Coordinates of C-alpha atoms and ligand atoms in Angstrom, one line a residue:
P6 CA 78.7 71.7 113.2
E7 CA 78.9 73.9 110.2
A8 CA 78.9 72.9 106.6
I9 CA 82.0 70.8 106.2
V10 CA 84.2 69.1 103.6
V11 CA 83.8 65.3 103.8
S12 CA 87.5 64.5 104.2
E13 CA 87.7 67.1 107.0
L14 CA 84.7 65.6 108.8
A15 CA 86.3 62.2 108.6
N16 CA 89.6 63.7 109.8
R17 CA 87.9 65.3 112.8
M18 CA 86.1 62.0 113.7
A19 CA 89.4 60.1 113.1
E20 CA 87.5 57.8 110.8
R21 CA 88.5 56.7 107.3
V22 CA 87.3 59.0 104.6
G23 CA 86.2 56.0 102.4
D24 CA 83.9 54.8 105.2
V25 CA 82.4 58.3 105.5
V26 CA 81.8 58.5 101.7
K27 CA 80.2 55.0 101.8
S28 CA 78.0 56.0 104.7
L29 CA 76.8 59.1 102.8
M30 CA 76.1 56.9 99.7
Q31 CA 73.9 54.7 101.9
M32 CA 72.0 57.8 102.9
G33 CA 71.5 58.5 99.2
M34 CA 74.2 61.2 98.9
M35 CA 76.6 60.8 96.1
V36 CA 79.5 62.9 97.1
T37 CA 83.3 62.7 96.8
Q38 CA 85.7 63.3 99.7
N39 CA 86.4 66.9 98.5
Q40 CA 82.8 68.0 98.5
T41 CA 81.0 69.9 101.2
I42 CA 78.0 68.6 103.0
D43 CA 75.6 70.7 105.1
A44 CA 75.6 70.8 108.8
D45 CA 72.5 68.6 109.3
T46 CA 73.9 65.8 107.1
A47 CA 77.2 66.1 109.0
E48 CA 75.4 65.7 112.2
L49 CA 73.7 62.5 111.0
I50 CA 77.0 61.1 109.9
I51 CA 78.6 62.0 113.3
E52 CA 75.8 60.1 115.1
E53 CA 76.0 57.3 112.6
F54 CA 79.6 56.8 113.5
G55 CA 78.8 56.8 117.2
H56 CA 80.4 60.2 118.0
T57 CA 78.8 63.0 119.8
V58 CA 78.0 66.2 118.1
N59 CA 80.2 68.9 119.6
R60 CA 78.7 72.3 119.6
V61 CA 81.1 75.1 120.6
S62 CA 79.6 77.5 123.0
D63 CA 80.7 80.8 124.5
A64 CA 81.6 78.9 127.6
D65 CA 83.8 76.5 125.6
V66 CA 85.6 79.3 124.0
E67 CA 86.2 81.0 127.4
Q68 CA 87.6 77.7 128.7
V69 CA 90.0 77.1 125.9
I70 CA 91.4 80.5 125.8
H71 CA 91.6 81.1 129.5
E72 CA 92.7 77.7 130.5
V73 CA 95.5 78.7 132.9
E74 CA 95.2 81.2 135.7
D75 CA 98.7 82.6 136.4
K76 CA 100.0 82.0 139.8
P77 CA 101.6 85.1 141.5
E78 CA 105.0 83.3 141.6
D79 CA 104.9 82.8 137.8
L80 CA 104.6 86.5 137.0
Q81 CA 107.6 88.5 135.9
P82 CA 108.0 92.2 135.2
R83 CA 107.2 93.2 131.7
P84 CA 107.8 96.5 129.7
P85 CA 105.1 99.1 129.7
V86 CA 103.0 99.7 126.5
I87 CA 102.6 103.4 125.7
T88 CA 100.2 105.2 123.4
I89 CA 100.7 108.8 122.4
M90 CA 97.5 110.8 122.1
G91 CA 96.6 114.4 121.6
H92 CA 95.1 116.9 119.2
V93 CA 95.9 116.8 115.5
D94 CA 99.2 118.6 114.6
H95 CA 100.3 118.8 118.3
G96 CA 103.2 116.5 117.3
K97 CA 102.2 112.9 118.0
T98 CA 104.0 111.5 115.0
S99 CA 107.0 113.8 115.4
L100 CA 107.4 112.7 119.0
L101 CA 107.2 109.0 118.1
D102 CA 109.7 109.5 115.4
A103 CA 112.0 111.5 117.6
I104 CA 112.0 108.9 120.4
R105 CA 112.7 106.1 117.9
N106 CA 115.4 107.9 116.1
A107 CA 117.1 109.0 119.3
K108 CA 117.2 105.5 120.6
V109 CA 118.2 103.5 117.5
V110 CA 121.8 102.6 117.6
A111 CA 123.6 104.0 114.6
G112 CA 124.3 101.2 112.1
E113 CA 121.7 98.9 113.6
A114 CA 120.1 96.5 111.1
G115 CA 117.1 98.2 109.6
G116 CA 118.4 101.6 110.6
I117 CA 115.6 104.1 111.4
T118 CA 113.1 102.4 109.2
Q119 CA 110.2 101.2 111.2
H120 CA 108.6 98.1 109.9
I121 CA 105.5 97.7 112.0
G122 CA 103.1 100.0 113.8
A123 CA 104.9 99.6 117.1
Y124 CA 108.4 99.6 118.4
Q125 CA 110.5 99.1 121.5
V126 CA 113.3 101.4 122.8
V127 CA 115.8 101.0 125.6
T128 CA 116.3 104.1 127.7
D129 CA 119.7 105.2 128.9
T130 CA 118.9 103.7 132.3
G131 CA 118.1 100.4 130.7
A132 CA 114.3 100.4 130.8
V133 CA 112.5 98.8 127.9
L134 CA 109.5 100.7 126.6
S135 CA 107.0 99.5 123.9
F136 CA 105.4 102.3 121.9
L137 CA 102.2 101.8 119.9
D138 CA 102.0 103.9 116.7
T139 CA 98.6 103.1 115.4
P140 CA 96.0 103.8 117.9
G141 CA 94.6 107.2 117.2
H142 CA 91.5 108.0 119.2
A143 CA 89.3 105.9 116.9
A144 CA 91.5 102.8 117.1
F145 CA 91.9 103.2 120.8
T146 CA 88.1 103.3 121.3
S147 CA 87.4 100.4 118.9
M148 CA 90.1 98.3 120.5
R149 CA 88.6 98.9 123.9
S150 CA 85.1 98.1 122.7
R151 CA 86.5 94.8 121.4
G152 CA 87.9 94.1 124.9
A153 CA 91.5 94.7 124.1
Q154 CA 93.1 96.9 126.6
V155 CA 96.5 97.3 125.1
T156 CA 97.9 100.5 126.6
D157 CA 99.4 100.9 130.1
I158 CA 100.3 104.5 129.8
V159 CA 99.0 107.4 127.7
V160 CA 101.3 110.2 126.8
L161 CA 99.1 113.2 126.2
V162 CA 100.8 115.6 123.8
V163 CA 99.8 119.2 124.0
A164 CA 101.4 121.8 121.9
A165 CA 102.6 124.7 124.0
D166 CA 101.6 127.2 121.3
D167 CA 98.0 125.9 121.1
A168 CA 97.1 124.5 124.5
V169 CA 94.1 122.3 125.2
M170 CA 91.9 121.5 122.1
P171 CA 88.9 119.3 121.5
Q172 CA 90.9 116.1 120.7
T173 CA 93.0 116.8 123.8
V174 CA 89.9 116.6 125.9
E175 CA 88.8 113.5 124.0
A176 CA 92.1 111.8 124.8
I177 CA 91.8 112.8 128.5
N178 CA 88.4 111.2 128.5
H179 CA 89.6 108.0 126.9
A180 CA 92.5 107.7 129.3
K181 CA 90.2 108.2 132.3
A182 CA 87.6 105.8 131.0
A183 CA 90.2 103.2 130.5
K184 CA 91.8 104.0 133.9
V185 CA 95.1 104.4 132.2
P186 CA 97.6 106.8 133.8
M187 CA 98.6 109.8 131.8
I188 CA 101.8 111.7 131.4
V189 CA 101.6 115.2 129.8
A190 CA 104.2 116.0 127.2
I191 CA 104.1 119.7 126.6
N192 CA 105.5 119.8 123.1
K193 CA 106.9 122.5 120.8
I194 CA 108.6 124.4 123.6
D195 CA 111.1 125.5 121.0
K196 CA 108.5 127.7 119.4
P197 CA 108.6 131.5 120.1
G198 CA 104.9 131.6 121.1
A199 CA 105.2 128.6 123.4
N200 CA 103.4 129.0 126.7
P201 CA 103.7 125.8 128.7
D202 CA 102.0 127.3 131.8
K203 CA 98.8 128.0 129.7
V204 CA 98.8 124.3 129.0
R205 CA 99.0 123.4 132.7
T206 CA 96.3 125.9 133.6
D207 CA 94.0 124.7 130.7
L208 CA 94.4 121.1 131.9
L209 CA 93.1 122.1 135.4
Q210 CA 89.7 122.7 133.9
H211 CA 89.6 119.1 132.8
E212 CA 90.7 117.8 136.2
V213 CA 94.2 117.0 135.0
I214 CA 96.4 118.4 137.7
V215 CA 100.1 118.2 136.7
E216 CA 103.0 118.0 139.2
K217 CA 104.0 121.6 138.6
M218 CA 100.5 122.6 139.7
S219 CA 101.0 120.4 142.8
G220 CA 99.1 117.5 141.3
E221 CA 100.1 113.9 140.6
V222 CA 100.2 113.8 136.8
Q223 CA 103.8 114.0 135.5
D224 CA 104.4 116.8 133.0
V225 CA 107.5 117.2 130.8
E226 CA 108.4 120.0 128.4
V227 CA 109.7 118.6 125.1
S228 CA 110.5 119.5 121.6
A229 CA 110.1 116.8 119.0
I230 CA 112.0 118.9 116.6
N231 CA 115.2 119.6 118.5
G232 CA 115.0 116.7 121.0
D233 CA 114.9 118.8 124.1
G234 CA 113.3 116.9 127.0
L235 CA 113.0 113.6 125.3
D236 CA 115.1 111.8 127.9
D237 CA 113.1 113.4 130.7
L238 CA 109.9 112.1 129.0
L239 CA 111.4 108.6 128.7
E240 CA 112.4 108.6 132.4
A241 CA 108.9 109.9 133.4
I242 CA 107.5 106.9 131.5
A243 CA 109.9 104.5 133.2
L244 CA 109.0 105.9 136.6
Q245 CA 105.3 105.6 135.9
S246 CA 105.8 102.1 134.7
E247 CA 107.6 101.1 137.9
L248 CA 104.6 102.4 139.9
L249 CA 102.3 100.2 137.9
E250 CA 104.3 97.0 138.7
L251 CA 103.4 95.5 135.3
K252 CA 103.7 91.8 135.2
A253 CA 103.1 88.8 132.9
N254 CA 103.9 85.1 132.7
P255 CA 106.2 84.4 129.9
N256 CA 105.9 80.7 130.4
R257 CA 102.4 80.0 129.1
A258 CA 100.4 79.9 125.9
A259 CA 100.6 83.4 124.3
Q260 CA 97.8 85.9 124.3
G261 CA 98.0 89.1 122.3
A262 CA 96.0 91.9 120.6
V263 CA 96.0 92.8 117.0
I264 CA 97.3 96.3 116.5
E265 CA 96.9 96.3 112.7
A266 CA 96.5 93.7 110.0
Q267 CA 96.5 93.6 106.2
L268 CA 96.5 91.2 103.3
D269 CA 100.0 91.4 101.9
V270 CA 100.4 90.5 98.2
G271 CA 103.5 88.4 98.7
R272 CA 103.1 87.1 102.2
G273 CA 99.3 86.6 102.6
P274 CA 97.4 87.9 105.7
V275 CA 99.8 89.6 108.1
A276 CA 98.9 90.8 111.6
T277 CA 101.0 93.0 114.0
V278 CA 100.3 91.6 117.4
L279 CA 101.2 93.0 120.7
I280 CA 101.9 90.0 123.0
Q281 CA 100.2 90.6 126.3
N282 CA 100.9 87.4 128.2
G283 CA 102.9 84.2 127.5
T284 CA 105.3 83.7 124.7
L285 CA 104.4 83.3 121.0
R286 CA 106.6 80.9 119.1
Q287 CA 107.1 79.8 115.5
G288 CA 104.8 76.8 114.9
D289 CA 102.3 77.8 117.6
I290 CA 98.6 77.2 116.6
F291 CA 96.3 80.1 117.4
V292 CA 92.9 81.6 117.0
V293 CA 92.6 85.4 116.4
G294 CA 89.1 86.9 116.3
E295 CA 87.3 85.0 113.5
Q296 CA 90.6 83.7 112.0
Y297 CA 93.0 81.0 112.9
G298 CA 96.5 79.9 111.9
K299 CA 99.9 78.5 112.7
V300 CA 102.8 80.8 113.2
R301 CA 104.9 80.5 110.0
A302 CA 107.2 83.4 110.9
L303 CA 107.6 86.1 113.5
I304 CA 109.2 89.5 112.5
N305 CA 110.2 92.2 115.0
D306 CA 110.0 96.0 114.7
K307 CA 113.4 96.1 113.0
G308 CA 112.3 93.7 110.3
E309 CA 114.3 90.8 111.7
R310 CA 112.9 87.3 111.9
I311 CA 112.7 86.1 115.5
K312 CA 111.9 82.7 117.0
E313 CA 109.7 83.9 119.8
A314 CA 108.1 87.0 121.3
G315 CA 107.3 87.5 125.0
P316 CA 105.1 89.9 126.9
S317 CA 104.8 93.5 125.6
V318 CA 106.7 92.7 122.5
P319 CA 105.1 93.9 119.2
V320 CA 105.6 91.3 116.5
E321 CA 104.4 90.7 112.9
V322 CA 102.7 87.3 112.6
L323 CA 102.6 85.3 109.4
G324 CA 100.6 82.2 108.8
L325 CA 97.0 83.3 109.2
N326 CA 94.1 81.8 107.2
G327 CA 92.5 85.3 106.9
T328 CA 92.9 88.9 107.9
P329 CA 91.8 89.7 111.4
E330 CA 90.8 93.1 112.6
A331 CA 92.6 95.6 114.9
G332 CA 91.6 94.9 118.4
D333 CA 91.0 91.1 117.9
V334 CA 92.6 89.0 120.6
L335 CA 95.0 86.2 119.7
N336 CA 95.1 83.0 121.7
V337 CA 97.3 80.1 121.3
T338 CA 95.4 76.8 121.4
S339 CA 96.6 73.2 121.8
T340 CA 95.1 71.9 118.6
E341 CA 94.3 73.2 115.2
A342 CA 90.7 71.8 115.4
Q343 CA 90.2 73.9 118.6
A344 CA 91.5 77.0 116.9
R345 CA 89.3 76.5 113.8
E346 CA 86.2 75.6 115.8
I347 CA 86.5 78.8 117.9
A348 CA 87.1 80.9 114.8
E349 CA 84.1 79.3 113.0
Y350 CA 82.0 79.7 116.0
R351 CA 82.8 83.4 116.3
E352 CA 82.2 83.9 112.6
K353 CA 78.8 82.3 112.8
A354 CA 77.9 84.3 116.0
A355 CA 78.9 87.5 114.2
K356 CA 76.8 86.5 111.2
D357 CA 73.8 85.7 113.3
K358 CA 74.2 89.1 115.1
R359 CA 74.3 90.9 111.8
A360 CA 71.3 89.0 110.5
A361 CA 69.4 89.8 113.7
A362 CA 70.3 93.5 113.4
G363 CA 69.2 93.4 109.7
A364 CA 65.9 91.8 110.7
A365 CA 65.3 94.4 113.4
T366 CA 65.9 97.2 111.0
T367 CA 63.5 95.7 108.5
L368 CA 60.9 95.3 111.1
E369 CA 61.4 98.9 112.2
Q370 CA 61.0 100.0 108.6
L371 CA 57.9 98.0 108.2
M372 CA 56.4 99.6 111.4
A373 CA 57.4 103.0 110.2
N374 CA 55.8 102.5 106.8
A375 CA 52.6 101.0 108.2
Ligands
GDP11 P1 100.3 115.0 114.8 O1 99.2 115.3 113.9 O2 100.0 115.1 116.2 O3 100.9 113.6 114.5 O4 101.5 116.1 114.6 P2 102.8 116.0 113.7 O5 103.8 115.2 114.3 O6 102.4 115.6 112.3 O7 103.3 117.5 113.7 C1 102.5 118.5 113.2 C2 103.4 119.7 112.8 O8 104.0 120.2 113.9 C3 104.5 119.3 111.8 O9 104.7 120.3 110.9 C4 105.7 119.1 112.7 O10 106.9 119.4 112.1 C5 105.4 120.2 113.8 N1 106.1 119.9 115.1 C6 105.9 118.8 115.8 N2 106.6 118.8 116.9 C7 107.2 120.0 116.9 C8 108.1 120.7 117.9 O11 108.5 120.2 118.9 N3 108.5 121.9 117.5 C9 108.1 122.5 116.4 N4 108.6 123.7 116.1 N5 107.3 121.9 115.5 C10 106.9 120.7 115.8
MG12 MG1 100.3 112.2 113.1

């Protein structure tokens, strides 16, 4: 165990706090129930009361958060999650805005204001699509390195007046490394200097062969400015999504990935979470990275409070004890003790790792200076 407050220790052992205080006194420690005792003392007390010391291990964490394997018959179709990538100024933000604005029903609550770094739209043919706003290349990479694979489809934006640029190539490499299918959106076709075929030819050099070049990667000409081709792009995404046969089990404890998180002055720590499996509900207890909490409120992309969020739904989660990091995985647990133990275990593991890294550097420096 970690250092722990006496009352909390009593609570976790299901013993009376007065008895624990008395026991500590007999050991020569004059503490009140609100004081913290160190881990070694806690361990003695735990044994004194005839309980076993429970050390959380990687294996325990794995077991708690992956308790249930989904059976094929429990899986249901879920919307695709799409990330738009491409070179700076090729129109990623404009395209995201254009799609959102085109698909928001006039007069809808919240209007065109986007509240969180992700949103859902419904296409004219009824397909639901979830777009992620935040992951630029850096976020995409850091999320992947944290084990959160959040994207099902990458839309690669290439400006028709600029063709393939360094960050275009980076995006292609990310998508390939993550084995995520790509759709090429050839943007800015409204511009006088637009040359969509140059984009298609350039892409060949990076082993991206679009349909118009007899390949298998869908390519769509669009203009984020005047809206041309937007519906074609959405249909291309819906088609790609059907091929992927994306599924999840809405009837299980939720698992999700943090897209962004911040400490809000009025609301405390707030995380935008993309639900990846299961359904997250108000009141659920969860661990997320090194933090834990109990869902106090869920807020959707339109700023509305909702009671639950299922697979592929991006949602703002309130009720955290601290601010997690983008890419952290959220898991609902059955008890608060479980959630806290996993969070504390992870925090300690991260600390130990940093300390070890620090020690290694010092040693290296010593060697270098010797
Ligand atoms: P990002 O850096 O990829 O997010 O690119 P932005 O969306 O910020 O767009 C960069 C610039 O290109 C802005 O000035 C946009 O107005 C402009 N732009 C984006 N899409 C189009 C388009 O389809 N046509 C034209 N003419 N300009 C565009
Ligand atoms: Mg941008």
